[in-house]
Each structure stands twice: as structure tokens, then as C-alpha cells.
Coordinates of C-alpha atoms in Angstrom, one line a residue:
M183 CA 104.5 204.2 -76.8
Q184 CA 106.9 201.4 -77.6
I185 CA 107.7 199.8 -81.0
D186 CA 106.3 196.5 -79.7
D187 CA 103.0 198.1 -78.9
L188 CA 102.7 199.4 -82.4
L189 CA 103.6 196.0 -84.0
Q190 CA 101.1 194.2 -81.8
F191 CA 98.4 196.6 -82.8
M192 CA 99.4 196.1 -86.5
V193 CA 98.9 192.4 -86.2
R194 CA 95.5 192.7 -84.4
Q195 CA 94.3 195.0 -87.3
G196 CA 95.4 192.4 -89.9
A197 CA 97.8 195.0 -91.5
S198 CA 100.6 193.9 -93.8
D199 CA 102.8 196.9 -93.3
L200 CA 103.5 199.6 -90.7
H201 CA 105.0 202.9 -91.7
L202 CA 106.8 205.2 -89.3
K203 CA 108.0 208.7 -90.2
A204 CA 108.3 212.1 -88.5
A205 CA 105.4 214.5 -88.4
R206 CA 102.9 211.9 -89.3
P207 CA 100.8 209.4 -87.3
P208 CA 101.8 205.8 -87.8
L209 CA 100.3 204.4 -91.0
L210 CA 99.0 200.8 -91.6
R211 CA 98.5 199.1 -94.9
I212 CA 95.3 197.1 -94.8
N213 CA 94.0 195.3 -97.9
G214 CA 96.4 197.2 -100.0
K215 CA 95.4 200.7 -98.7
L216 CA 97.5 202.9 -96.5
L217 CA 95.5 204.2 -93.5
P218 CA 96.7 206.6 -90.7
L219 CA 96.1 205.8 -87.1
K220 CA 93.9 208.2 -85.1
S221 CA 96.8 209.6 -83.0
E222 CA 99.1 212.6 -82.8
P223 CA 101.9 213.0 -85.4
L224 CA 105.2 211.5 -84.2
P225 CA 108.0 214.0 -83.4
V226 CA 111.4 213.4 -85.0
E227 CA 113.1 212.3 -81.8
A228 CA 110.3 210.0 -80.9
V229 CA 110.6 208.1 -84.2
R230 CA 114.4 207.9 -83.8
A231 CA 114.1 206.6 -80.2
L232 CA 111.6 204.0 -81.3
L233 CA 113.8 202.7 -84.1
M234 CA 117.2 202.9 -82.4
S235 CA 115.8 200.7 -79.6
I236 CA 115.7 197.7 -81.9
L237 CA 119.0 198.1 -83.7
D238 CA 122.3 196.6 -82.5
D239 CA 125.6 198.3 -82.8
R240 CA 126.4 196.9 -86.3
Q241 CA 123.0 198.0 -87.6
K242 CA 123.4 201.4 -86.1
A243 CA 126.8 201.8 -87.8
Q244 CA 125.4 200.7 -91.1
L245 CA 122.5 203.2 -90.8
E246 CA 124.9 206.0 -90.2
T247 CA 127.3 205.1 -93.0
E248 CA 124.9 203.8 -95.7
F249 CA 121.7 205.6 -94.6
Y250 CA 119.6 202.5 -94.5
V251 CA 119.6 199.0 -92.9
D252 CA 117.5 195.9 -93.5
L253 CA 116.7 193.7 -90.6
A254 CA 114.5 191.0 -89.2
Y255 CA 112.6 191.6 -85.9
S256 CA 110.6 189.1 -83.9
L257 CA 107.9 189.3 -81.2
P258 CA 107.6 185.9 -79.6
G259 CA 104.1 184.5 -79.8
V260 CA 103.0 187.4 -82.1
S261 CA 104.8 187.5 -85.4
R262 CA 108.1 188.1 -87.2
F263 CA 108.7 191.3 -89.2
R264 CA 111.0 192.4 -92.0
A265 CA 112.1 196.0 -91.5
T266 CA 113.8 198.7 -93.4
V267 CA 115.1 201.7 -91.5
Y268 CA 116.2 204.6 -93.6
F269 CA 116.6 208.4 -93.8
Q270 CA 114.2 210.7 -95.5
R271 CA 114.3 214.5 -95.3
G272 CA 117.2 214.1 -92.8
S273 CA 115.2 212.1 -90.3
V274 CA 114.9 208.4 -89.5
S275 CA 111.9 206.5 -90.9
A276 CA 111.0 202.8 -91.2
V277 CA 108.7 200.3 -92.8
F278 CA 107.8 197.0 -91.1
R279 CA 106.3 194.1 -93.0
R280 CA 104.6 191.3 -91.1
V281 CA 106.0 187.9 -91.7
P282 CA 104.0 185.1 -90.0
F283 CA 105.8 182.4 -88.0
E284 CA 104.0 179.8 -90.1
F285 CA 103.3 180.4 -93.8
P286 CA 100.7 178.6 -95.9
S287 CA 101.8 175.7 -98.2
L288 CA 101.3 175.8 -101.9
D289 CA 98.1 173.7 -101.4
E290 CA 96.7 176.2 -98.9
W291 CA 97.5 179.2 -101.0
N292 CA 95.2 178.2 -103.9
L293 CA 97.9 178.8 -106.5
P294 CA 97.9 177.0 -109.8
E295 CA 98.8 173.3 -109.3
V296 CA 101.5 173.6 -112.0
L297 CA 103.8 175.4 -109.6
K298 CA 104.5 172.2 -107.8
E299 CA 106.2 170.9 -110.9
F300 CA 109.0 173.4 -110.3
T301 CA 109.9 171.9 -107.0
T302 CA 110.8 168.5 -108.6
L303 CA 113.2 169.9 -111.2
P304 CA 116.8 168.5 -111.0
Q305 CA 118.4 171.8 -112.2
G306 CA 117.7 175.0 -113.9
L307 CA 116.5 178.5 -113.0
V308 CA 113.1 179.4 -111.6
L309 CA 112.3 183.1 -111.0
L310 CA 109.4 184.7 -109.0
T311 CA 108.8 188.2 -110.0
G312 CA 106.4 191.0 -109.4
P313 CA 106.1 194.5 -107.7
A314 CA 107.0 195.0 -104.1
G315 CA 104.5 193.4 -101.8
S316 CA 103.1 190.9 -104.3
G317 CA 104.0 187.8 -102.3
K318 CA 107.3 186.8 -104.0
S319 CA 109.1 186.0 -100.8
S320 CA 106.3 184.0 -99.2
T321 CA 105.6 182.1 -102.4
L322 CA 109.3 181.3 -102.8
A323 CA 109.4 180.1 -99.2
A324 CA 106.4 177.8 -99.9
L325 CA 108.2 176.4 -102.9
I326 CA 111.4 175.7 -100.9
Q327 CA 109.4 174.1 -98.0
E328 CA 107.6 171.9 -100.5
T329 CA 111.0 170.9 -101.9
V330 CA 112.4 170.0 -98.5
N331 CA 109.3 168.1 -97.6
T332 CA 109.3 165.9 -100.7
R333 CA 112.9 165.5 -101.7
P334 CA 116.1 164.3 -100.0
V335 CA 118.1 167.4 -100.9
H336 CA 120.3 170.1 -99.3
V337 CA 118.8 173.6 -99.9
V338 CA 121.0 176.6 -99.2
S339 CA 119.2 180.0 -99.1
I340 CA 120.8 183.4 -99.1
E341 CA 118.5 186.1 -97.7
D342 CA 118.5 189.7 -96.6
P343 CA 117.1 189.3 -94.0
I344 CA 115.8 185.8 -93.3
E345 CA 112.0 186.1 -93.4
F346 CA 110.5 182.6 -93.3
L347 CA 112.0 179.8 -91.3
I348 CA 112.2 176.6 -93.4
T349 CA 111.7 173.3 -91.4
D350 CA 113.9 170.3 -92.1
S351 CA 112.0 167.2 -93.3
T352 CA 112.9 164.7 -96.0
G353 CA 115.6 167.2 -97.0
C354 CA 117.4 169.9 -95.0
A355 CA 117.9 173.6 -95.4
S356 CA 120.7 176.0 -94.5
Q357 CA 119.6 179.6 -94.3
R358 CA 122.3 182.3 -94.5
E359 CA 121.6 186.0 -93.7
I360 CA 123.5 188.9 -95.3
G361 CA 125.3 190.8 -92.6
T362 CA 125.1 188.0 -90.1
D363 CA 126.2 184.8 -91.8
T364 CA 127.9 186.3 -94.9
R365 CA 128.9 189.7 -96.3
S366 CA 127.1 189.8 -99.7
F367 CA 124.8 187.9 -102.1
A368 CA 127.6 187.4 -104.6
E369 CA 130.1 186.2 -102.0
A370 CA 127.6 183.9 -100.3
L371 CA 126.6 182.5 -103.7
R372 CA 130.2 181.7 -104.6
N373 CA 130.8 180.0 -101.3
T374 CA 127.5 178.1 -101.5
L375 CA 128.8 176.1 -104.5
R376 CA 131.3 174.5 -102.1
Q377 CA 128.6 173.5 -99.6
D378 CA 127.2 170.5 -101.5
P379 CA 123.9 172.2 -102.4
D380 CA 121.2 170.5 -104.6
V381 CA 119.0 173.6 -104.5
I382 CA 120.0 177.2 -104.1
M383 CA 117.7 180.0 -103.1
V384 CA 118.8 183.6 -103.7
G385 CA 116.5 186.1 -102.0
E386 CA 117.0 188.6 -104.9
M387 CA 119.3 188.9 -107.9
R388 CA 120.3 192.5 -107.2
D389 CA 123.5 192.9 -109.3
R390 CA 125.3 191.6 -112.3
E391 CA 127.8 189.5 -110.3
T392 CA 124.9 187.7 -108.4
T393 CA 123.0 187.1 -111.7
E394 CA 126.1 185.8 -113.4
T395 CA 126.9 183.3 -110.6
A396 CA 123.2 182.2 -110.4
L397 CA 123.2 181.5 -114.1
S398 CA 126.4 179.5 -113.8
A399 CA 125.1 177.5 -110.8
A400 CA 121.9 176.6 -112.8
E401 CA 124.1 175.6 -115.7
T402 CA 126.3 173.3 -113.6
G403 CA 123.5 171.0 -112.3
H404 CA 121.8 173.0 -109.5
L405 CA 118.2 174.1 -109.2
V406 CA 118.3 177.9 -108.5
L407 CA 115.3 179.9 -107.3
S408 CA 115.3 183.7 -107.0
T409 CA 113.2 186.8 -107.3
L410 CA 113.2 190.0 -109.4
H411 CA 111.2 193.2 -109.3
T412 CA 109.7 192.8 -112.8
N413 CA 106.1 192.7 -113.9
S414 CA 106.1 190.2 -116.8
A415 CA 108.1 187.3 -118.2
A416 CA 109.4 189.3 -121.1
Q417 CA 110.4 192.1 -118.8
T418 CA 112.3 189.6 -116.6
V419 CA 114.3 188.3 -119.6
D420 CA 115.1 191.8 -120.7
R421 CA 116.2 192.8 -117.1
I422 CA 118.6 189.9 -116.8
V423 CA 120.1 190.5 -120.2
G424 CA 120.3 194.2 -119.6
A425 CA 122.4 193.7 -116.5
F426 CA 125.3 192.9 -118.7
P427 CA 127.3 195.0 -121.2
E428 CA 125.8 195.0 -124.7
A429 CA 128.7 193.0 -126.1
Q430 CA 127.6 190.1 -123.9
H431 CA 123.9 190.2 -124.6
R432 CA 123.9 187.5 -127.2
A433 CA 125.9 185.1 -125.0
I434 CA 123.7 185.8 -122.0
R435 CA 120.5 185.3 -124.0
L436 CA 121.8 181.9 -125.1
Q437 CA 122.9 180.9 -121.6
L438 CA 119.6 182.0 -120.1
S439 CA 117.6 180.1 -122.8
Q440 CA 119.4 176.9 -121.8
V441 CA 118.8 177.2 -118.0
I442 CA 115.4 178.9 -117.7
E443 CA 112.7 176.6 -116.4
A444 CA 110.0 179.0 -115.3
V445 CA 109.1 182.6 -114.7
I446 CA 106.2 183.1 -112.3
C447 CA 104.9 186.7 -112.1
L448 CA 102.6 187.6 -109.2
R449 CA 100.3 190.6 -108.8
L450 CA 98.0 191.0 -105.8
I451 CA 94.4 192.1 -106.6
E452 CA 91.8 193.3 -104.2
R453 CA 89.1 190.6 -103.7
R454 CA 85.6 191.3 -104.8
D455 CA 84.2 190.5 -101.3
G456 CA 86.6 192.9 -99.7
E457 CA 88.2 190.2 -97.6
G458 CA 91.9 190.6 -98.4
M459 CA 93.9 190.1 -101.6
V460 CA 94.3 187.4 -104.1
A461 CA 97.2 186.7 -106.5
A462 CA 96.9 186.8 -110.3
V463 CA 99.7 184.6 -111.7
E464 CA 101.5 184.7 -115.0
I465 CA 103.4 181.5 -115.7
M466 CA 106.0 181.0 -118.4
K467 CA 107.8 177.7 -118.7
G468 CA 111.0 176.8 -120.5
S469 CA 109.4 175.1 -123.5
P470 CA 111.5 174.5 -126.7
R471 CA 109.7 177.4 -128.4
V472 CA 110.2 179.8 -125.4
R473 CA 113.9 178.9 -125.3
K474 CA 114.3 179.7 -129.0
L475 CA 112.5 183.1 -128.6
I476 CA 114.8 184.0 -125.7
A477 CA 118.0 182.9 -127.6
D478 CA 116.9 184.9 -130.6
G479 CA 116.0 188.0 -128.5
N480 CA 112.5 187.8 -129.9
L481 CA 110.8 189.0 -126.7
P482 CA 107.6 190.6 -128.2
E483 CA 106.5 187.1 -129.2
L484 CA 106.8 185.7 -125.7
Y485 CA 103.4 187.0 -124.6
E486 CA 101.6 185.3 -127.5
E487 CA 103.5 182.1 -127.0
I488 CA 102.5 182.0 -123.3
E489 CA 98.8 182.5 -124.2
R490 CA 98.9 179.9 -126.9
S491 CA 100.5 177.3 -124.5
V492 CA 97.8 177.4 -121.8
G493 CA 96.4 174.0 -122.7
Y494 CA 99.4 171.6 -123.2
E495 CA 102.2 173.4 -121.3
R496 CA 99.8 175.0 -118.8
M497 CA 101.4 178.4 -119.1
Q498 CA 99.1 181.5 -118.8
S499 CA 99.4 185.2 -119.2
L500 CA 98.4 187.7 -116.5
N501 CA 95.2 188.5 -118.5
Q502 CA 94.2 184.8 -118.6
S503 CA 94.7 184.6 -114.8
L504 CA 92.6 187.7 -114.3
T505 CA 89.9 186.2 -116.6
A506 CA 89.9 183.1 -114.4
L507 CA 89.5 185.2 -111.3
V508 CA 86.6 187.2 -112.8
V509 CA 84.9 184.0 -114.0
N510 CA 85.3 182.4 -110.6
G511 CA 83.7 185.5 -108.9
V512 CA 86.8 186.3 -106.9
V513 CA 87.7 189.6 -108.5
S514 CA 85.4 192.2 -110.1
R515 CA 85.6 193.0 -113.8
D516 CA 86.4 196.6 -113.1
R517 CA 89.3 195.8 -110.8
A518 CA 90.7 193.2 -113.2
L519 CA 90.7 195.8 -116.0
A520 CA 92.4 198.3 -113.8
E521 CA 95.2 195.9 -112.9
S522 CA 95.7 194.5 -116.4
P523 CA 98.7 195.7 -118.4
Q524 CA 96.6 195.1 -121.6
P525 CA 93.1 196.1 -120.5
A526 CA 91.7 196.2 -124.1
D527 CA 92.8 192.6 -124.6
L528 CA 91.3 191.5 -121.3
D529 CA 88.0 193.3 -122.1
L530 CA 87.8 191.3 -125.3
M531 CA 88.6 188.1 -123.5
L532 CA 85.7 188.7 -121.0
R533 CA 83.3 189.7 -123.8
K534 CA 84.0 186.4 -125.6
L535 CA 82.9 184.6 -122.4
L536 CA 79.7 186.8 -122.3
L537 CA 80.5 188.3 -118.9
P538 CA 78.8 191.6 -118.1
N539 CA 80.3 194.3 -115.9
Q540 CA 79.4 192.9 -112.5
G541 CA 81.7 189.9 -112.9
G542 CA 81.3 186.1 -112.9
A543 CA 79.4 183.6 -110.9
A544 CA 80.7 181.8 -107.9
P545 CA 82.3 178.4 -108.7
E546 CA 81.6 175.1 -107.0
D547 CA 84.5 173.7 -105.0
D548 CA 85.3 170.9 -107.4
M549 CA 85.6 173.1 -110.5
A550 CA 89.1 174.5 -110.1
V551 CA 92.1 173.8 -107.9
S552 CA 92.9 177.5 -108.2
S553 CA 90.6 180.4 -109.0
A554 CA 93.6 182.0 -110.7
D555 CA 94.2 179.1 -113.1
Y556 CA 93.0 179.8 -116.6
S557 CA 93.6 176.2 -117.8
H558 CA 90.4 175.1 -116.0
I559 CA 88.4 177.7 -118.0
L560 CA 89.9 176.3 -121.2
R561 CA 88.9 172.8 -120.3
L562 CA 85.3 173.8 -119.6
Q563 CA 85.2 175.4 -123.0
E564 CA 86.6 172.2 -124.6
V565 CA 83.8 170.2 -122.8
Q566 CA 81.2 172.6 -124.3
K567 CA 82.7 172.1 -127.8
A568 CA 82.8 168.3 -127.4
Y569 CA 79.2 168.3 -126.2
D570 CA 78.0 170.3 -129.2
E571 CA 79.9 168.0 -131.6
L572 CA 78.4 164.9 -130.0
Q573 CA 74.9 166.3 -130.3
E574 CA 75.4 167.1 -133.9
R575 CA 76.8 163.6 -134.7
Y576 CA 74.0 161.8 -132.9
Q577 CA 71.4 163.8 -134.7
R578 CA 73.0 163.0 -138.0
E579 CA 73.0 159.3 -137.2
L580 CA 69.4 159.3 -136.1
T581 CA 68.3 161.1 -139.3
E582 CA 70.2 158.5 -141.5
R583 CA 68.6 155.6 -139.6
D584 CA 65.1 157.1 -140.0
A585 CA 65.6 157.5 -143.7
L586 CA 66.8 153.8 -144.0
I587 CA 63.7 152.6 -142.0
V588 CA 61.4 154.5 -144.3
R589 CA 63.1 153.1 -147.4
L590 CA 62.9 149.5 -146.1
E591 CA 59.2 149.9 -145.2
E592 CA 58.5 151.0 -148.8
E593 CA 60.4 147.9 -150.1
L594 CA 58.3 145.7 -147.7
R595 CA 55.1 147.0 -149.1
G596 CA 56.2 146.5 -152.7
Q597 CA 57.8 143.1 -152.2
N598 CA 55.4 140.9 -150.3
Q599 CA 57.4 137.8 -151.2
A600 CA 60.4 139.1 -149.2
G601 CA 58.3 140.6 -146.5
S602 CA 59.4 138.5 -143.7
T603 CA 63.1 139.1 -144.3
V604 CA 62.7 142.9 -144.8
E605 CA 60.4 143.1 -141.7
G606 CA 63.1 141.4 -139.6
T607 CA 65.7 144.0 -140.8
V608 CA 63.3 146.8 -140.0
R609 CA 62.8 145.5 -136.5
A610 CA 66.5 145.2 -136.0
L611 CA 67.1 148.8 -137.2
T612 CA 64.3 150.0 -135.0
E613 CA 65.8 148.4 -132.0
E614 CA 69.2 149.8 -132.9
K615 CA 67.6 153.3 -133.1
E616 CA 66.0 152.9 -129.7
K617 CA 69.3 151.7 -128.2
L618 CA 71.1 154.7 -129.8
A619 CA 68.4 157.0 -128.4
R620 CA 69.0 155.6 -124.9
Q621 CA 72.8 156.2 -125.3
I622 CA 72.1 159.7 -126.3
V623 CA 70.0 160.4 -123.3
F624 CA 72.7 158.9 -121.0
Q625 CA 75.7 160.8 -122.5
K626 CA 73.7 164.0 -122.8
Q627 CA 72.9 163.9 -119.1
E628 CA 76.6 163.2 -118.3
L629 CA 77.9 166.1 -120.5
E630 CA 75.2 168.5 -119.3
G631 CA 76.3 167.8 -115.8
K632 CA 79.8 168.9 -116.6
I633 CA 78.7 171.9 -118.7
E634 CA 76.1 173.1 -116.2
K635 CA 78.9 174.5 -114.1
L636 CA 80.4 176.5 -117.0
Q637 CA 76.9 177.8 -117.8
M638 CA 76.6 178.9 -114.1
R639 CA 79.8 181.0 -114.6
I640 CA 78.8 182.8 -117.7
R641 CA 75.0 183.2 -117.1
D642 CA 74.2 183.0 -113.4
L643 CA 75.8 186.4 -112.6
T644 CA 73.7 187.2 -109.6
S645 CA 75.2 184.5 -107.4
T646 CA 77.0 185.6 -104.1
P647 CA 80.7 185.9 -104.9
A648 CA 82.8 183.0 -103.5
G649 CA 86.1 181.4 -104.0
S650 CA 89.1 181.4 -101.7
G651 CA 92.2 183.5 -102.1
I652 CA 95.7 183.1 -100.9
Y653 CA 95.6 186.4 -99.0
R654 CA 92.2 186.1 -97.3
R655 CA 92.5 187.4 -93.8

């Protein structure tokens, strides 16, 4: 058995990860679940031989001195892989993650449309966060490719290792790999500032020096994109500030509040139809209110501000994104509640939408750009409210005109000498009433057409689940 054989089998099975360790059969992660192959456990020396065959002399030396090494590995015509080789219980082990040669664009991934706004920013800090395996690197690559496709800019990326290959277009990209093109993130980031960059992508802000340099780069006119292993916008702010000594916290909060443009938190959720995973997305933007909360260190209020800003700013909390996925029939109610950091709040949200336990109805294609975008649910609720208000106003106007016609008819009967004049007025009002009634019918049909789709989501709960996800196999 060769390592290439295992990797080819991994790709054929649609697995995202391959785990190799002594005394166990190889394991594949498929749709988020780790499954063993039906084979004999691998001996210690067999695992070591498999892994040493793909390491060069520098990587072998690093493994022996630092007990781990990160690398990129490629099978021509099959796929690229990001690998970590490390020691556990005194023996060599490894995890390989599949990295396709081509990665979907932002449009193809069914992410909220608002993410495209962040590729047009002239400067500032944009952070993608989430647990390991949540799609941070691939989403970051899609944002960078969108930037290169649409803007005449120079993008410099610092990665460990390089995962996705960015293609030059309107702009150009220089991709630097730790260990091959530079020694460390901090050193590469310092050097990058002398390479005429417009946009800087840092694979991960791992230490205080890298974080400090990234903040300074964003402050001096560059757009900086990076990732962190945090699960919410508030936790992201806390992690950045906490990387510095307490005496610097106030200054770092102020600096961060001035440069932050967005925090995008990703979490992969199993699809209701079992066909892969879909991302729930929390989005915090650097609005004036958000900047003040960060500067003041008032992090507990960030969550409420995000939820309040879904309409105008198009922010959304993770719970709001999960709600949209349930309403759109992509994720089951039970799975959403299991993944929510505030399940009681999510349960209340879903109850307000009258959604029973089995989840929502399938959406029509024109209803939402992204099934994880809560702002579309909010708009449909606003349409329902406008429809109800319009119906009430029309009914009130019709009642007033009916009363006026009755009064004029009584005057006509009591004042024969003015009969012809009053009769003409009655006819005019009657015609106006009929015209208004026709307008009501037309506008009612138009609004009911829009609201019918919302009603399908909250009532027609037996429909076949649909919707497309960014991680569908």
C-alpha cells in the first residue's frame, strides 16, 4: 500500500480528511463523521514508511526537532492536500485534508451576498473565524480570488502551507509559503509591507507579533484578511485583545475598533438531506455602534447589536443564520438546536415563525441568494406586515365611502330640488369606490404572490427538503 493509493481512495469516497496512526486502520472523515476503513490496523513501521516517503530532508529534520511538520502534497489530476505529520504516543501519525485544484467562487458557494462587499474595501481588517474544518481557508481563498478578479491590485498572501492557488486576473497575487519562501508569519508580514501590496492575506494570526503587524498594516492603508480559531465575533475581539499584556488592552481595543471591517464566523452543519455539509454564517460589520462597543470593551452587547442590525447593516448572528437554514429546509430543527451556542434563544426564534420540529419548507429558487442569509427572512416578514397594513387601510377607506354614499342618498331623498346635483355626486363616489375596489384586487394579488412563498415556508412543512449548500458533494 502506498500513500498515493490511500489519497486516491479518499477522493473517490468524497472524504474531507484522511487520518493515519499506528495500530488503527486508516480513517476517513465523510460528511463530518470519522469512519474506519475495512482493513487491517497499520503497524508502526508501516505508518512511518508511508509518511517519510513524502517528506523532503528539511521536513524530516523539522519533524525530528519540533515533532511536527505542516506541508502541501499534490497528486496530479486528482487533488491537492494539506498535511500535518506529528508524533503521538512516540510514533508518527498524520492527517491529510483534501484541497481541490479548483475551488468554488463566492457565487457558487451560496454564501450571503454581503460577503462580496468586503472584497471592495480599500483598507481595514477582515477576519474569518470558526473551528477547525469549518471552511475558513477555502472561503478566504474565494474572497481573495474575487478581489483579484475585480480589482487592479497586488495581493500578497502568507500561508503555511499554500492550499489554494490564486489565478492572476485584473489584479495579481504573490503567494508565499512558510518554510519555503519565508521563515515565519511575522517576518514575512514585515517584509510584505515593502512589496507594494494593496491587499495582504495572512493564513492565520498565530502570535502577538503577527497580530500586532497585521493591525498596523490595516491602520496604514492596506486591506488585511486573516483567520482565527474562534467561534463568535465577541470571542474574536477578546482573543485579539487577550494576546497582549493587560497594560496594552485599552490601546489595542481602540486600535482594533478603528480598523475592524468585518468578522465572519463559519460553522459547518450537516444537511437535512444527508448530502454533505452547509455553512451557518455569523457576520459582524464595523458599524459606528460596533466600533464603540469594541473601544469601550463592552463585548456582551456585541451579540445583541449584531441581531438588531440584520436589516440595515445586513449583519446576522449564528442563530439567525441557523433559523434561515431551517426555514429554507436545508438543516433540520434538531440539528440546528444542537449546533447553536444559545439553543434556547434559537428555539424561541423558530417558535415565533411557527415552525414545528421537522423543519421548514423548501424554498423556491428566487427567494434567497443564500439559504443561510437571515436578511431574506426579515424582508418576507416585512412584506407580510405591509400587506396586513394595506388591507386594513383599504378596508377603512371603503367603509368611509360607504357611509358617505348612504348619507348623500338620504339627502337626495329629502331634497328633491337639489336631486340632480346630489345624484351626480353619488354617481362619482360610486365610480370612485369601484375604482378603489379594482385597485385593491390588483394590489392584493401582487402582495399575495410575494407572501405566498413565506406562507409555504412556515406552513407547508411536508415538502421535500431542497436548497443548495456550499459543501454539497
